[in-house]
mmCIF file of C-alpha atoms in Angstrom:
data_model
loop_
_atom_site.group_PDB
_atom_site.id
_atom_site.type_symbol
_atom_site.label_atom_id
_atom_site.label_comp_id
_atom_site.label_asym_id
_atom_site.label_seq_id
_atom_site.Cartn_x
_atom_site.Cartn_y
_atom_site.Cartn_z
ATOM 1 C CA MET H 1 144.350 45.148 105.286
ATOM 2 C CA ARG H 2 145.236 47.654 108.043
ATOM 3 C CA TYR H 3 145.621 51.416 107.703
ATOM 4 C CA LYS H 4 145.198 54.750 109.481
ATOM 5 C CA ILE H 5 142.717 57.349 108.230
ATOM 6 C CA CYS H 6 143.955 60.941 108.343
ATOM 7 C CA PRO H 7 141.474 62.977 110.431
ATOM 8 C CA SER H 8 142.096 66.014 108.242
ATOM 9 C CA CYS H 9 142.156 64.873 104.598
ATOM 10 C CA ARG H 10 140.855 61.277 105.091
ATOM 11 C CA ARG H 11 143.712 59.613 103.187
ATOM 12 C CA LYS H 12 144.435 55.970 103.982
ATOM 13 C CA ASN H 13 147.990 55.779 105.374
ATOM 14 C CA PRO H 14 150.166 52.780 106.256
ATOM 15 C CA VAL H 15 149.883 51.845 109.947
ATOM 16 C CA GLU H 16 153.531 52.698 110.631
ATOM 17 C CA GLU H 17 153.205 56.307 109.377
ATOM 18 C CA LEU H 18 153.245 59.040 112.038
ATOM 19 C CA LEU H 19 152.313 61.833 109.599
ATOM 20 C CA CYS H 20 149.790 61.812 106.761
ATOM 21 C CA GLU H 21 151.504 61.288 103.421
ATOM 22 C CA ASP H 22 149.333 64.011 101.814
ATOM 23 C CA CYS H 23 148.797 66.788 104.353
ATOM 24 C CA MET H 24 151.376 65.990 107.075
ATOM 25 C CA THR H 25 148.724 65.833 109.838
ATOM 26 C CA ASP H 26 149.830 64.014 113.001
ATOM 27 C CA LEU H 27 148.553 60.409 112.905
ATOM 28 C CA SER H 28 149.803 59.321 116.329
ATOM 29 C CA ASN H 29 146.230 59.220 117.697
ATOM 30 C CA ALA H 30 144.551 58.086 114.472
ATOM 31 C CA ARG H 31 142.475 54.948 114.797
ATOM 32 C CA ILE H 32 143.782 51.852 113.000
ATOM 33 C CA ILE H 33 141.184 50.441 110.619
ATOM 34 C CA GLU H 34 141.085 46.763 109.681
ATOM 35 C CA GLU H 35 139.290 45.546 106.587
ATOM 36 C CA PRO H 36 138.686 41.843 106.118
ATOM 37 C CA GLU H 37 140.479 40.358 103.128
ATOM 38 C CA GLU H 38 137.373 38.522 101.929
ATOM 39 C CA ILE H 39 133.823 39.769 102.105
ATOM 40 C CA GLU H 40 131.068 37.191 102.415
ATOM 41 C CA GLU H 41 128.436 37.293 99.713
ATOM 42 C CA THR H 42 125.064 38.414 101.002
ATOM 43 C CA GLU H 43 121.746 38.871 99.333
ATOM 44 C CA LYS H 44 121.984 42.092 97.338
ATOM 45 C CA THR H 45 118.607 43.662 97.761
ATOM 46 C CA GLU H 46 117.533 47.253 97.986
ATOM 47 C CA GLU H 47 115.888 46.353 101.285
ATOM 48 C CA SER H 48 119.258 45.407 102.806
ATOM 49 C CA LEU H 49 120.491 48.883 101.895
ATOM 50 C CA GLY H 50 117.596 50.651 103.533
ATOM 51 C CA GLY H 51 116.393 51.891 100.140
ATOM 52 C CA LEU H 52 119.693 53.558 99.188
ATOM 53 C CA LYS H 53 121.672 52.836 96.053
ATOM 54 C CA GLU H 54 125.469 52.566 95.884
ATOM 55 C CA GLY H 55 127.191 55.865 96.711
ATOM 56 C CA GLU H 56 124.020 57.504 98.061
ATOM 57 C CA GLU H 57 124.077 59.156 101.464
ATOM 58 C CA SER H 58 121.426 59.622 104.082
ATOM 59 C CA ARG H 59 121.458 62.380 106.683
ATOM 60 C CA HIS H 60 120.607 61.720 110.295
ATOM 61 C CA LYS H 61 121.370 64.438 112.817
ATOM 62 C CA GLU H 62 123.685 67.394 112.153
ATOM 63 C CA GLY H 63 127.242 66.146 111.818
ATOM 64 C CA GLU H 64 126.138 62.554 111.333
ATOM 65 C CA GLU H 65 126.128 60.829 107.977
ATOM 66 C CA SER H 66 125.502 57.310 106.758
ATOM 67 C CA ARG H 67 127.020 56.187 103.472
ATOM 68 C CA HIS H 68 126.600 52.966 101.522
ATOM 69 C CA ILE H 69 129.622 51.667 99.662
ATOM 70 C CA GLY H 70 128.889 48.849 97.286
ATOM 71 C CA GLU H 71 126.063 46.737 98.528
ATOM 72 C CA LEU H 72 127.655 45.271 101.625
ATOM 73 C CA THR H 73 129.101 48.060 103.756
ATOM 74 C CA ARG H 74 127.586 50.987 105.594
ATOM 75 C CA ILE H 75 129.783 53.605 107.218
ATOM 76 C CA GLU H 76 128.362 56.031 109.760
ATOM 77 C CA VAL H 77 130.384 59.183 110.288
ATOM 78 C CA LYS H 78 129.926 61.417 113.306
ATOM 79 C CA GLU H 79 132.031 64.533 113.256
ATOM 80 C CA LYS H 80 132.453 67.418 115.644
ATOM 81 C CA LEU H 81 134.859 70.301 115.925
ATOM 82 C CA ILE H 82 136.617 71.080 119.198
ATOM 83 C CA LEU H 83 137.932 74.580 119.929
ATOM 84 C CA LYS H 84 140.731 73.992 122.461
ATOM 85 C CA HIS H 85 141.804 76.897 124.663
ATOM 86 C CA ASP H 86 144.492 76.610 127.354
ATOM 87 C CA GLU H 87 141.835 76.587 130.079
ATOM 88 C CA PHE H 88 138.719 75.119 128.413
ATOM 89 C CA SER H 89 137.301 73.463 125.282
ATOM 90 C CA ILE H 90 134.159 74.199 123.284
ATOM 91 C CA GLU H 91 132.517 71.380 121.305
ATOM 92 C CA VAL H 92 131.045 72.763 118.076
ATOM 93 C CA LEU H 93 128.501 71.059 115.826
ATOM 94 C CA PRO H 94 127.600 72.169 112.292
ATOM 95 C CA GLY H 95 125.601 75.408 112.355
ATOM 96 C CA ASP H 96 126.671 76.446 115.858
ATOM 97 C CA ILE H 97 127.276 80.114 116.600
ATOM 98 C CA VAL H 98 130.006 80.779 119.170
ATOM 99 C CA GLY H 99 130.050 83.937 121.290
ATOM 100 C CA ARG H 100 129.392 85.527 124.686
ATOM 101 C CA HIS H 101 125.619 84.837 124.482
ATOM 102 C CA THR H 102 125.631 81.632 122.401
ATOM 103 C CA LYS H 103 127.690 78.409 122.296
ATOM 104 C CA GLY H 104 130.596 78.687 124.750
ATOM 105 C CA SER H 105 128.985 81.540 126.687
ATOM 106 C CA GLU H 106 129.930 79.946 130.009
ATOM 107 C CA TYR H 107 133.594 80.566 129.102
ATOM 108 C CA LEU H 108 133.423 83.582 126.793
ATOM 109 C CA LYS H 109 131.221 85.790 128.999
ATOM 110 C CA ASP H 110 134.384 87.063 130.719
ATOM 111 C CA TYR H 111 135.940 88.262 127.429
ATOM 112 C CA PRO H 112 134.369 91.687 126.662
ATOM 113 C CA THR H 113 136.079 91.917 123.241
ATOM 114 C CA VAL H 114 134.237 88.781 122.070
ATOM 115 C CA SER H 115 130.870 89.627 120.499
ATOM 116 C CA ARG H 116 127.598 88.121 121.723
ATOM 117 C CA MET H 117 127.276 86.220 118.427
ATOM 118 C CA HIS H 118 130.868 86.196 117.184
ATOM 119 C CA ALA H 119 131.313 83.431 114.576
ATOM 120 C CA LYS H 120 129.346 80.653 112.896
ATOM 121 C CA PHE H 121 130.735 77.199 112.075
ATOM 122 C CA TYR H 122 129.656 75.153 109.050
ATOM 123 C CA ARG H 123 130.305 71.596 107.883
ATOM 124 C CA GLU H 124 130.260 71.187 104.105
ATOM 125 C CA LEU H 125 131.238 68.253 101.880
ATOM 126 C CA ASP H 126 134.876 69.358 101.673
ATOM 127 C CA GLY H 127 135.376 70.259 105.340
ATOM 128 C CA TRP H 128 134.682 72.725 108.147
ATOM 129 C CA TYR H 129 134.270 76.478 107.712
ATOM 130 C CA VAL H 130 134.113 79.488 110.045
ATOM 131 C CA GLU H 131 132.460 82.816 109.270
ATOM 132 C CA ASP H 132 132.728 86.055 111.235
ATOM 133 C CA LEU H 133 129.263 87.424 112.059
ATOM 134 C CA ASN H 134 130.182 91.119 111.772
ATOM 135 C CA SER H 135 131.802 90.993 115.201
ATOM 136 C CA THR H 136 133.169 94.242 116.613
ATOM 137 C CA ASN H 137 136.763 93.021 116.963
ATOM 138 C CA GLY H 138 136.998 90.387 114.228
ATOM 139 C CA THR H 139 137.724 86.698 113.797
ATOM 140 C CA PHE H 140 141.201 85.535 112.795
ATOM 141 C CA VAL H 141 142.325 82.228 111.269
ATOM 142 C CA ASN H 142 146.046 81.563 111.632
ATOM 143 C CA GLY H 143 146.611 85.256 112.380
ATOM 144 C CA LYS H 144 144.704 86.597 109.353
ATOM 145 C CA LYS H 145 141.460 88.524 109.797
ATOM 146 C CA ILE H 146 138.644 86.892 107.846
ATOM 147 C CA ASN H 147 135.890 88.717 105.956
ATOM 148 C CA THR H 148 134.237 85.709 104.320
ATOM 149 C CA LYS H 149 133.587 82.083 105.174
ATOM 150 C CA VAL H 150 137.007 80.357 105.488
ATOM 151 C CA ARG H 151 137.841 76.640 105.495
ATOM 152 C CA ILE H 152 139.545 75.417 108.666
ATOM 153 C CA LYS H 153 141.404 72.208 109.434
ATOM 154 C CA ASN H 154 143.079 70.359 112.296
ATOM 155 C CA GLY H 155 145.756 72.438 113.987
ATOM 156 C CA ASP H 156 144.538 75.828 112.740
ATOM 157 C CA THR H 157 144.376 78.698 115.229
ATOM 158 C CA ILE H 158 141.130 80.661 115.515
ATOM 159 C CA SER H 159 141.088 83.916 117.490
ATOM 160 C CA PHE H 160 138.072 85.945 118.522
ATOM 161 C CA SER H 161 139.377 89.534 118.706
ATOM 162 C CA SER H 162 142.872 89.533 120.157
ATOM 163 C CA SER H 163 141.795 88.252 123.555
ATOM 164 C CA VAL H 164 140.987 84.559 123.089
ATOM 165 C CA SER H 165 142.559 81.937 120.804
ATOM 166 C CA PHE H 166 141.759 78.305 120.118
ATOM 167 C CA ILE H 167 143.428 75.379 118.389
ATOM 168 C CA VAL H 168 141.058 73.491 116.055
ATOM 169 C CA PHE H 169 140.614 69.736 116.532
ATOM 170 C CA ILE H 170 138.288 67.809 114.237
ATOM 171 C CA ASP H 171 137.035 64.632 115.882
ATOM 172 C CA ILE H 172 135.837 61.979 113.435
ATOM 173 C CA ASP H 173 134.164 58.803 114.628
ATOM 174 C CA ARG H 174 133.460 56.173 111.959
ATOM 175 C CA MET H 175 131.538 52.970 112.478
ATOM 176 C CA PHE H 176 131.592 50.207 109.865
ATOM 177 C CA PHE H 177 128.659 47.826 109.454
ATOM 178 C CA ARG H 178 128.378 44.776 107.228
#
């Protein structure tokens, strides 16, 4: 069975689809996943699962997750967020603070309306979030000033003050093990 996984909502889509059937995210660069039709029987022991039961997750590093599905498959997920500006990109991991004196400082130091610690990025079970850290000139998601933690997705625009804007790209790398 072959399919494309939507990088935004994670829906399985037919290989020929260019847009996700649920959220309309562009699938032109989505990786094609192949699942074997038959799975060989293996010894089903807790040891082969590394001590995890079906559906349990183990955490490795920030943004990295290992999940056991059934007793035969392990999926490792590594996820990062990319803030793409016309002239540069900033790679963001869960918990990163972006600003003139933190993550991205090499680019943002020349933007005086961006605060030293402008916004914090979070990864939760249902997706990525951004929170303004009481910056002087505000954080905007798709043109709207935010006052609380706000969920963000692929293609959203994030602006720090009115001087610098980014397009959000969520990069998901999955590895399947049997």
